[in-house]
mmCIF file of C-alpha atoms in Angstrom:
data_model
loop_
_atom_site.group_PDB
_atom_site.id
_atom_site.type_symbol
_atom_site.label_atom_id
_atom_site.label_comp_id
_atom_site.label_asym_id
_atom_site.label_seq_id
_atom_site.Cartn_x
_atom_site.Cartn_y
_atom_site.Cartn_z
ATOM 1 C CA MET A 1 -90.732 0.439 11.063
ATOM 2 C CA GLU A 2 -87.125 0.935 12.138
ATOM 3 C CA ASP A 3 -86.171 -2.546 10.889
ATOM 4 C CA ASN A 4 -87.184 -1.563 7.346
ATOM 5 C CA VAL A 5 -84.863 1.445 7.198
ATOM 6 C CA MET A 6 -81.667 0.819 5.187
ATOM 7 C CA LYS A 7 -78.654 1.363 7.399
ATOM 8 C CA VAL A 8 -75.747 3.197 5.778
ATOM 9 C CA VAL A 9 -72.239 1.822 6.438
ATOM 10 C CA ASP A 10 -69.828 4.629 7.193
ATOM 11 C CA SER A 11 -66.489 5.004 5.418
ATOM 12 C CA ALA A 12 -64.467 3.730 8.371
ATOM 13 C CA HIS A 13 -66.271 0.383 8.072
ATOM 14 C CA GLY A 14 -66.066 -0.047 4.315
ATOM 15 C CA GLY A 15 -68.790 2.304 3.120
ATOM 16 C CA LYS A 16 -68.569 5.219 0.734
ATOM 17 C CA GLY A 17 -65.207 6.927 1.032
ATOM 18 C CA TRP A 18 -63.279 3.795 2.056
ATOM 19 C CA VAL A 19 -60.149 3.378 -0.101
ATOM 20 C CA GLU A 20 -58.071 0.280 0.451
ATOM 21 C CA ARG A 21 -54.379 0.902 0.901
ATOM 22 C CA GLY A 22 -53.573 -1.498 -1.917
ATOM 23 C CA MET A 23 -49.774 -1.561 -1.500
ATOM 24 C CA TYR A 24 -47.349 -4.121 -0.195
ATOM 25 C CA HIS A 25 -45.058 -3.056 2.635
ATOM 26 C CA GLN A 26 -42.150 -3.031 0.184
ATOM 27 C CA SER A 27 -43.808 -0.080 -1.560
ATOM 28 C CA ASP A 28 -43.753 1.873 1.689
ATOM 29 C CA ILE A 29 -39.946 1.754 1.870
ATOM 30 C CA GLY A 30 -38.678 5.158 0.805
ATOM 31 C CA LEU A 31 -42.192 6.592 0.937
ATOM 32 C CA ILE A 32 -43.413 6.182 4.502
ATOM 33 C CA TRP A 33 -40.323 4.538 5.948
ATOM 34 C CA SER A 34 -36.736 5.552 5.252
ATOM 35 C CA ASN A 35 -34.853 4.005 2.365
ATOM 36 C CA CYS A 36 -33.346 0.808 3.711
ATOM 37 C CA GLY A 37 -32.971 -2.867 2.924
ATOM 38 C CA VAL A 38 -30.641 -5.574 1.715
ATOM 39 C CA PHE A 39 -31.507 -7.837 -1.228
ATOM 40 C CA SER A 40 -27.949 -9.157 -1.499
ATOM 41 C CA GLU A 41 -24.732 -8.755 0.487
ATOM 42 C CA THR A 42 -22.959 -7.841 -2.758
ATOM 43 C CA ASP A 43 -25.096 -4.875 -3.859
ATOM 44 C CA GLU A 44 -23.644 -1.369 -3.630
ATOM 45 C CA LEU A 45 -23.316 -0.216 -0.017
ATOM 46 C CA LYS A 46 -25.249 2.997 0.729
ATOM 47 C CA HIS A 47 -25.909 3.301 4.475
ATOM 48 C CA VAL A 48 -24.296 1.829 7.603
ATOM 49 C CA LEU A 49 -24.806 1.915 11.348
ATOM 50 C CA LEU A 50 -21.749 2.168 13.604
ATOM 51 C CA HIS A 51 -20.992 2.802 17.261
ATOM 52 C CA ARG A 52 -17.908 4.818 18.126
ATOM 53 C CA PRO A 53 -16.438 3.189 21.254
ATOM 54 C CA GLY A 54 -17.075 5.345 24.304
ATOM 55 C CA GLN A 55 -16.432 5.121 28.027
ATOM 56 C CA GLU A 56 -17.651 1.533 28.019
ATOM 57 C CA ILE A 57 -14.254 0.306 26.774
ATOM 58 C CA GLU A 58 -12.383 2.037 29.613
ATOM 59 C CA ASN A 59 -11.209 0.333 32.792
ATOM 60 C CA ILE A 60 -11.714 -3.240 31.623
ATOM 61 C CA ARG A 61 -9.754 -5.494 33.967
ATOM 62 C CA ASP A 62 -10.354 -8.960 32.529
ATOM 63 C CA HIS A 63 -10.618 -9.236 28.744
ATOM 64 C CA ASN A 64 -12.168 -12.696 28.990
ATOM 65 C CA GLU A 65 -15.158 -11.393 30.936
ATOM 66 C CA VAL A 66 -16.070 -9.077 28.048
ATOM 67 C CA LEU A 67 -15.289 -11.604 25.275
ATOM 68 C CA TRP A 68 -12.132 -9.789 24.105
ATOM 69 C CA THR A 69 -8.759 -11.317 23.313
ATOM 70 C CA GLU A 70 -6.797 -8.400 24.841
ATOM 71 C CA ILE A 71 -7.394 -5.105 26.624
ATOM 72 C CA LEU A 72 -7.920 -2.223 24.186
ATOM 73 C CA ASP A 73 -6.047 1.054 24.110
ATOM 74 C CA SER A 74 -9.161 3.240 24.105
ATOM 75 C CA LYS A 75 -7.605 6.307 22.484
ATOM 76 C CA ARG A 76 -6.116 4.313 19.633
ATOM 77 C CA ALA A 77 -9.324 2.312 19.206
ATOM 78 C CA ARG A 78 -11.377 5.483 18.770
ATOM 79 C CA GLU A 79 -8.907 6.940 16.276
ATOM 80 C CA GLN A 80 -9.051 3.760 14.211
ATOM 81 C CA HIS A 81 -12.845 3.695 14.330
ATOM 82 C CA ASP A 82 -12.952 7.315 13.140
ATOM 83 C CA ASN A 83 -10.660 6.414 10.237
ATOM 84 C CA MET A 84 -12.907 3.537 9.226
ATOM 85 C CA ALA A 85 -15.997 5.765 9.340
ATOM 86 C CA GLU A 86 -14.244 8.392 7.226
ATOM 87 C CA ILE A 87 -13.456 5.819 4.540
ATOM 88 C CA TYR A 88 -17.130 4.922 4.339
ATOM 89 C CA LYS A 89 -18.046 8.594 3.953
ATOM 90 C CA GLN A 90 -15.406 9.100 1.257
ATOM 91 C CA ASN A 91 -17.044 6.257 -0.667
ATOM 92 C CA ASN A 92 -20.486 7.875 -0.580
ATOM 93 C CA VAL A 93 -21.810 5.711 2.234
ATOM 94 C CA ILE A 94 -24.082 7.382 4.776
ATOM 95 C CA VAL A 95 -22.837 6.751 8.320
ATOM 96 C CA ASP A 96 -25.181 6.815 11.305
ATOM 97 C CA TYR A 97 -24.222 6.065 14.887
ATOM 98 C CA ILE A 98 -25.686 4.407 17.924
ATOM 99 C CA ASP A 99 -24.876 7.240 20.322
ATOM 100 C CA ALA A 100 -25.629 5.752 23.683
ATOM 101 C CA GLU A 101 -22.997 7.133 26.022
ATOM 102 C CA ASP A 102 -25.479 7.318 28.860
ATOM 103 C CA LEU A 103 -26.558 3.694 28.417
ATOM 104 C CA SER A 104 -23.550 1.919 26.937
ATOM 105 C CA ASN A 105 -21.176 1.809 29.900
ATOM 106 C CA ASN A 106 -22.216 -1.803 30.424
ATOM 107 C CA TYR A 107 -21.764 -2.714 26.759
ATOM 108 C CA PRO A 108 -18.068 -2.846 25.799
ATOM 109 C CA ASN A 109 -18.933 -4.849 22.663
ATOM 110 C CA LEU A 110 -21.495 -2.388 21.345
ATOM 111 C CA TYR A 111 -19.180 -1.325 18.529
ATOM 112 C CA PHE A 112 -19.773 -4.711 16.877
ATOM 113 C CA CYS A 113 -22.964 -3.416 15.273
ATOM 114 C CA ARG A 114 -23.318 -6.230 12.751
ATOM 115 C CA ASP A 115 -24.359 -8.529 15.581
ATOM 116 C CA LEU A 116 -27.328 -6.407 16.620
ATOM 117 C CA PHE A 117 -29.675 -6.912 13.677
ATOM 118 C CA THR A 118 -30.259 -8.531 10.314
ATOM 119 C CA MET A 119 -31.330 -6.232 7.504
ATOM 120 C CA THR A 120 -33.799 -7.678 4.999
ATOM 121 C CA PRO A 121 -35.372 -6.025 1.937
ATOM 122 C CA GLN A 122 -38.316 -4.846 4.054
ATOM 123 C CA GLY A 123 -36.654 -3.873 7.315
ATOM 124 C CA ALA A 124 -34.663 -5.070 10.296
ATOM 125 C CA ILE A 125 -34.864 -8.234 12.364
ATOM 126 C CA ILE A 126 -33.554 -7.305 15.809
ATOM 127 C CA SER A 127 -31.212 -9.838 17.381
ATOM 128 C CA ARG A 128 -31.318 -11.516 20.765
ATOM 129 C CA LEU A 129 -27.631 -11.786 21.614
ATOM 130 C CA ALA A 130 -26.422 -15.109 22.968
ATOM 131 C CA SER A 131 -23.923 -14.016 25.629
ATOM 132 C CA LYS A 132 -24.954 -12.632 29.013
ATOM 133 C CA VAL A 133 -22.469 -9.768 28.881
ATOM 134 C CA ARG A 134 -24.121 -8.419 25.720
ATOM 135 C CA ALA A 135 -27.755 -8.810 26.763
ATOM 136 C CA GLY A 136 -29.492 -5.478 26.202
ATOM 137 C CA GLU A 137 -27.446 -4.149 23.292
ATOM 138 C CA GLU A 138 -30.284 -5.046 20.960
ATOM 139 C CA LEU A 139 -32.526 -2.495 22.694
ATOM 140 C CA LEU A 140 -30.154 0.303 21.684
ATOM 141 C CA ALA A 141 -30.204 -0.924 18.080
ATOM 142 C CA ALA A 142 -34.006 -1.030 18.069
ATOM 143 C CA LYS A 143 -34.229 2.520 19.416
ATOM 144 C CA LYS A 144 -31.879 3.744 16.708
ATOM 145 C CA MET A 145 -33.920 2.023 14.000
ATOM 146 C CA MET A 146 -36.997 3.905 15.119
ATOM 147 C CA GLN A 147 -35.098 7.197 15.212
ATOM 148 C CA LEU A 148 -34.055 6.579 11.624
ATOM 149 C CA ASP A 149 -37.607 5.588 10.565
ATOM 150 C CA ILE A 150 -36.443 2.104 9.605
ATOM 151 C CA PRO A 151 -39.117 -0.579 10.042
ATOM 152 C CA ILE A 152 -38.511 -3.361 12.540
ATOM 153 C CA ILE A 153 -40.261 -6.339 11.009
ATOM 154 C CA ALA A 154 -39.501 -8.683 13.909
ATOM 155 C CA THR A 155 -37.529 -9.158 17.100
ATOM 156 C CA ALA A 156 -36.044 -12.458 18.176
ATOM 157 C CA HIS A 157 -37.847 -13.642 21.285
ATOM 158 C CA GLY A 158 -38.856 -16.678 23.317
ATOM 159 C CA ASP A 159 -35.932 -19.091 23.580
ATOM 160 C CA MET A 160 -34.218 -17.730 20.463
ATOM 161 C CA TYR A 161 -30.613 -16.625 20.191
ATOM 162 C CA LEU A 162 -29.978 -14.663 17.013
ATOM 163 C CA GLU A 163 -27.014 -12.590 15.808
ATOM 164 C CA GLY A 164 -26.730 -10.769 12.487
ATOM 165 C CA PRO A 165 -23.507 -12.270 11.090
ATOM 166 C CA ASP A 166 -25.144 -15.709 11.033
ATOM 167 C CA VAL A 167 -27.490 -14.624 8.226
ATOM 168 C CA VAL A 168 -25.946 -14.240 4.770
ATOM 169 C CA ILE A 169 -28.237 -13.075 1.956
ATOM 170 C CA VAL A 170 -26.558 -14.209 -1.254
ATOM 171 C CA ASN A 171 -29.431 -13.267 -3.573
ATOM 172 C CA GLN A 172 -33.204 -13.608 -3.813
ATOM 173 C CA ASP A 173 -32.820 -17.338 -4.411
ATOM 174 C CA LEU A 174 -30.242 -18.228 -1.763
ATOM 175 C CA VAL A 175 -29.753 -17.413 1.918
ATOM 176 C CA PHE A 176 -27.531 -19.170 4.446
ATOM 177 C CA ILE A 177 -28.306 -19.188 8.174
ATOM 178 C CA GLY A 178 -25.607 -20.351 10.566
ATOM 179 C CA ILE A 179 -26.532 -22.376 13.649
ATOM 180 C CA GLY A 180 -24.094 -22.555 16.524
ATOM 181 C CA ILE A 181 -23.046 -20.766 19.685
ATOM 182 C CA ARG A 182 -24.561 -17.407 18.641
ATOM 183 C CA THR A 183 -27.717 -18.404 16.723
ATOM 184 C CA ASN A 184 -29.871 -21.403 17.638
ATOM 185 C CA ILE A 185 -32.254 -23.543 15.607
ATOM 186 C CA GLN A 186 -35.338 -21.808 17.018
ATOM 187 C CA ALA A 187 -34.119 -18.468 15.659
ATOM 188 C CA ALA A 188 -33.116 -20.039 12.341
ATOM 189 C CA TYR A 189 -36.664 -21.351 11.777
ATOM 190 C CA PHE A 190 -38.063 -17.941 12.717
ATOM 191 C CA VAL A 191 -35.827 -16.052 10.270
ATOM 192 C CA GLU A 192 -36.551 -18.635 7.580
ATOM 193 C CA LYS A 193 -40.292 -17.926 7.840
ATOM 194 C CA LEU A 194 -39.755 -14.179 7.729
ATOM 195 C CA LEU A 195 -37.547 -14.388 4.652
ATOM 196 C CA LYS A 196 -39.914 -16.731 2.820
ATOM 197 C CA ILE A 197 -42.698 -14.194 3.336
ATOM 198 C CA GLN A 198 -40.427 -11.738 1.501
ATOM 199 C CA GLY A 199 -39.958 -14.097 -1.414
ATOM 200 C CA PHE A 200 -36.615 -15.755 -0.729
ATOM 201 C CA SER A 201 -36.883 -19.182 -2.280
ATOM 202 C CA GLU A 202 -34.057 -21.257 -0.800
ATOM 203 C CA ILE A 203 -32.802 -20.925 2.757
ATOM 204 C CA ILE A 204 -30.088 -23.310 3.890
ATOM 205 C CA PHE A 205 -29.095 -23.968 7.494
ATOM 206 C CA ILE A 206 -25.381 -24.422 8.156
ATOM 207 C CA GLN A 207 -24.025 -25.866 11.377
ATOM 208 C CA THR A 208 -20.975 -23.810 12.358
ATOM 209 C CA THR A 209 -17.940 -25.559 13.796
ATOM 210 C CA TYR A 210 -16.771 -25.534 17.399
ATOM 211 C CA GLY A 211 -14.586 -22.487 18.003
ATOM 212 C CA CYS A 212 -16.233 -20.461 15.231
ATOM 213 C CA GLY A 213 -18.372 -17.563 16.426
ATOM 214 C CA HIS A 214 -20.435 -16.646 13.370
ATOM 215 C CA LEU A 215 -21.051 -17.795 9.827
ATOM 216 C CA ASP A 216 -19.136 -14.728 8.594
ATOM 217 C CA GLY A 217 -16.046 -16.413 10.021
ATOM 218 C CA VAL A 218 -16.611 -19.267 7.554
ATOM 219 C CA PHE A 219 -17.187 -17.454 4.267
ATOM 220 C CA ASN A 220 -17.807 -14.021 2.818
ATOM 221 C CA LEU A 221 -19.052 -12.743 -0.515
ATOM 222 C CA ILE A 222 -16.561 -10.614 -2.444
ATOM 223 C CA ASN A 223 -19.083 -9.723 -5.142
ATOM 224 C CA ALA A 224 -21.776 -11.487 -7.158
ATOM 225 C CA LYS A 225 -19.153 -13.696 -8.851
ATOM 226 C CA HIS A 226 -16.577 -14.512 -6.181
ATOM 227 C CA ALA A 227 -16.721 -15.816 -2.613
ATOM 228 C CA ALA A 228 -13.948 -16.329 -0.062
ATOM 229 C CA ILE A 229 -14.091 -19.422 2.135
ATOM 230 C CA VAL A 230 -12.074 -20.831 5.031
ATOM 231 C CA PRO A 231 -11.904 -24.498 3.926
ATOM 232 C CA LYS A 232 -11.284 -25.974 7.380
ATOM 233 C CA ARG A 233 -14.476 -24.341 8.682
ATOM 234 C CA ALA A 234 -16.804 -24.644 5.701
ATOM 235 C CA SER A 235 -19.235 -27.445 4.966
ATOM 236 C CA TYR A 236 -19.645 -28.965 1.513
ATOM 237 C CA GLU A 237 -23.137 -27.421 1.385
ATOM 238 C CA ILE A 238 -21.667 -23.942 1.266
ATOM 239 C CA TYR A 239 -19.278 -24.847 -1.564
ATOM 240 C CA SER A 240 -21.816 -26.713 -3.650
ATOM 241 C CA ASN A 241 -24.603 -24.154 -3.363
ATOM 242 C CA LEU A 242 -22.387 -21.172 -4.077
ATOM 243 C CA LYS A 243 -20.979 -22.944 -7.134
ATOM 244 C CA ARG A 244 -24.501 -23.819 -8.242
ATOM 245 C CA HIS A 245 -25.249 -20.106 -8.198
ATOM 246 C CA GLY A 246 -22.236 -19.345 -10.363
ATOM 247 C CA PHE A 247 -19.689 -18.302 -7.745
ATOM 248 C CA SER A 248 -16.001 -19.026 -8.058
ATOM 249 C CA ILE A 249 -14.421 -19.927 -4.725
ATOM 250 C CA LEU A 250 -11.263 -18.431 -3.261
ATOM 251 C CA ASP A 251 -9.888 -20.656 -0.503
ATOM 252 C CA LEU A 252 -8.153 -18.880 2.377
ATOM 253 C CA ASN A 253 -5.626 -21.444 3.519
ATOM 254 C CA ASN A 254 -3.316 -19.216 5.555
ATOM 255 C CA LYS A 255 -4.473 -20.101 9.070
ATOM 256 C CA GLN A 256 -2.508 -17.306 10.710
ATOM 257 C CA GLU A 257 -4.066 -14.693 8.446
ATOM 258 C CA VAL A 258 -7.523 -16.132 9.014
ATOM 259 C CA ASP A 259 -7.192 -16.275 12.806
ATOM 260 C CA GLU A 260 -5.003 -13.262 13.563
ATOM 261 C CA GLY A 261 -5.463 -11.119 10.468
ATOM 262 C CA MET A 262 -9.195 -11.825 10.067
ATOM 263 C CA SER A 263 -8.694 -12.072 6.325
ATOM 264 C CA ILE A 264 -12.322 -13.016 5.689
ATOM 265 C CA ASN A 265 -13.752 -10.148 7.760
ATOM 266 C CA PHE A 266 -14.217 -7.517 5.031
ATOM 267 C CA VAL A 267 -17.135 -5.451 3.691
ATOM 268 C CA PRO A 268 -17.988 -5.208 -0.028
ATOM 269 C CA LEU A 269 -18.549 -1.575 -1.021
ATOM 270 C CA ASN A 270 -19.526 -2.396 -4.598
ATOM 271 C CA SER A 271 -18.769 -5.069 -7.196
ATOM 272 C CA GLU A 272 -15.141 -3.920 -7.576
ATOM 273 C CA THR A 273 -14.218 -2.764 -4.054
ATOM 274 C CA ILE A 274 -13.951 -4.131 -0.534
ATOM 275 C CA LEU A 275 -12.973 -2.522 2.773
ATOM 276 C CA ILE A 276 -10.560 -4.720 4.705
ATOM 277 C CA ASN A 277 -8.141 -4.393 7.594
ATOM 278 C CA SER A 278 -4.533 -4.026 6.526
ATOM 279 C CA LEU A 279 -3.027 -7.109 8.218
ATOM 280 C CA PRO A 280 -3.701 -10.093 5.887
ATOM 281 C CA ARG A 281 -1.202 -9.291 3.117
ATOM 282 C CA GLU A 282 -1.493 -12.653 1.331
ATOM 283 C CA ALA A 283 -5.287 -12.544 1.216
ATOM 284 C CA ILE A 284 -5.275 -8.963 -0.022
ATOM 285 C CA LYS A 285 -3.047 -9.989 -2.922
ATOM 286 C CA SER A 286 -5.462 -12.816 -3.706
ATOM 287 C CA TYR A 287 -8.436 -10.448 -3.740
ATOM 288 C CA GLU A 288 -6.526 -8.019 -5.946
ATOM 289 C CA SER A 289 -5.734 -10.831 -8.383
ATOM 290 C CA LEU A 290 -9.501 -11.078 -8.957
ATOM 291 C CA GLY A 291 -9.586 -7.430 -10.002
ATOM 292 C CA ILE A 292 -10.846 -6.238 -6.630
ATOM 293 C CA GLU A 293 -9.691 -2.932 -5.187
ATOM 294 C CA CYS A 294 -8.866 -3.444 -1.512
ATOM 295 C CA ILE A 295 -9.246 -0.287 0.538
ATOM 296 C CA GLN A 296 -7.194 -0.982 3.626
ATOM 297 C CA VAL A 297 -7.730 0.396 7.107
ATOM 298 C CA ASP A 298 -5.816 -0.200 10.321
ATOM 299 C CA VAL A 299 -8.260 -1.509 12.914
ATOM 300 C CA SER A 300 -5.752 -3.684 14.762
ATOM 301 C CA GLU A 301 -6.621 -2.199 18.162
ATOM 302 C CA LEU A 302 -10.333 -2.708 17.632
ATOM 303 C CA MET A 303 -9.676 -6.290 16.529
ATOM 304 C CA LYS A 304 -8.602 -7.100 20.083
ATOM 305 C CA GLY A 305 -12.319 -7.158 20.786
ATOM 306 C CA GLY A 306 -12.624 -10.230 18.577
ATOM 307 C CA GLY A 307 -13.833 -8.821 15.261
ATOM 308 C CA SER A 308 -12.867 -6.649 12.323
ATOM 309 C CA VAL A 309 -14.483 -4.415 9.710
ATOM 310 C CA HIS A 310 -17.386 -6.721 8.882
ATOM 311 C CA CYS A 311 -18.281 -7.231 12.535
ATOM 312 C CA MET A 312 -18.251 -3.497 13.234
ATOM 313 C CA THR A 313 -20.500 -2.550 10.317
ATOM 314 C CA GLY A 314 -24.249 -2.777 10.599
ATOM 315 C CA VAL A 315 -25.609 -2.552 7.055
ATOM 316 C CA LEU A 316 -28.825 -0.547 6.730
ATOM 317 C CA ARG A 317 -29.052 -0.276 2.967
ATOM 318 C CA ARG A 318 -27.558 -1.703 -0.177
ATOM 319 C CA LYS A 319 -28.732 -0.417 -3.542
ATOM 320 C CA LYS A 320 -30.407 -3.189 -5.508
ATOM 321 C CA HIS A 321 -28.927 -3.697 -8.970
#
């Protein structure tokens, strides 16, 4: 008798009352999760993640052991970092911080926030930093993402090394991933799969040259029309594919400005404006000749750590055009 009774499926298992979510994760951004995401490195900058150098930069005895080029003057470094953050705020960019004074004493490079993650349209890919001295910084970035309600779509793992500046999102049809000392081929394949799920159609691997840390030391996007390249470091693939996508190329041939002035290490704020350190005078004139406003900031003390404005800025959101 019991076998002939119709069994009712409850709502939790697909019966009456079950309503399928029916939305892609992208639709949850700004609704369930915080507004975040990068569709292109040239879209208008809206939100960044920084770390103001704390006690971790004090009492460094050997700059080589912490990957710096010189010992930093901590007071001056903090003042310069504050000035950079203030410029972002003055340009309507939200600034959040990794405040990890209790945990960051072992992380003198933590202020290079760009390295810690890669922001995609649907959330962050957390890095796995390649150098032993920086192992663990990615945990602090992941904790901050969760505090900000920003989705972590993946974390580099296994035998992967992955660092944010090796991933350059040009547009929905073109992404470059650098392979070298900081990001290995295993991580490149992983990121490629994640980006293809999000609809990016062409992802090109670029082998970085010996002596070059990240792909952002090879080229940078000024806006959606212009790109700056260091010719001696760049492969033909970068040139040809950027030109195919309509970019004009500005060659940075002044080796001293590239190496010491970090002339390629800038951050686009919008299509007409970049934030750049004040040292590379020749490059700044070249950018201005393209109609670009160059907001200059003195970060010379911070640059002794081996990076400039671009390296210090973790991008959480750019407004899609």
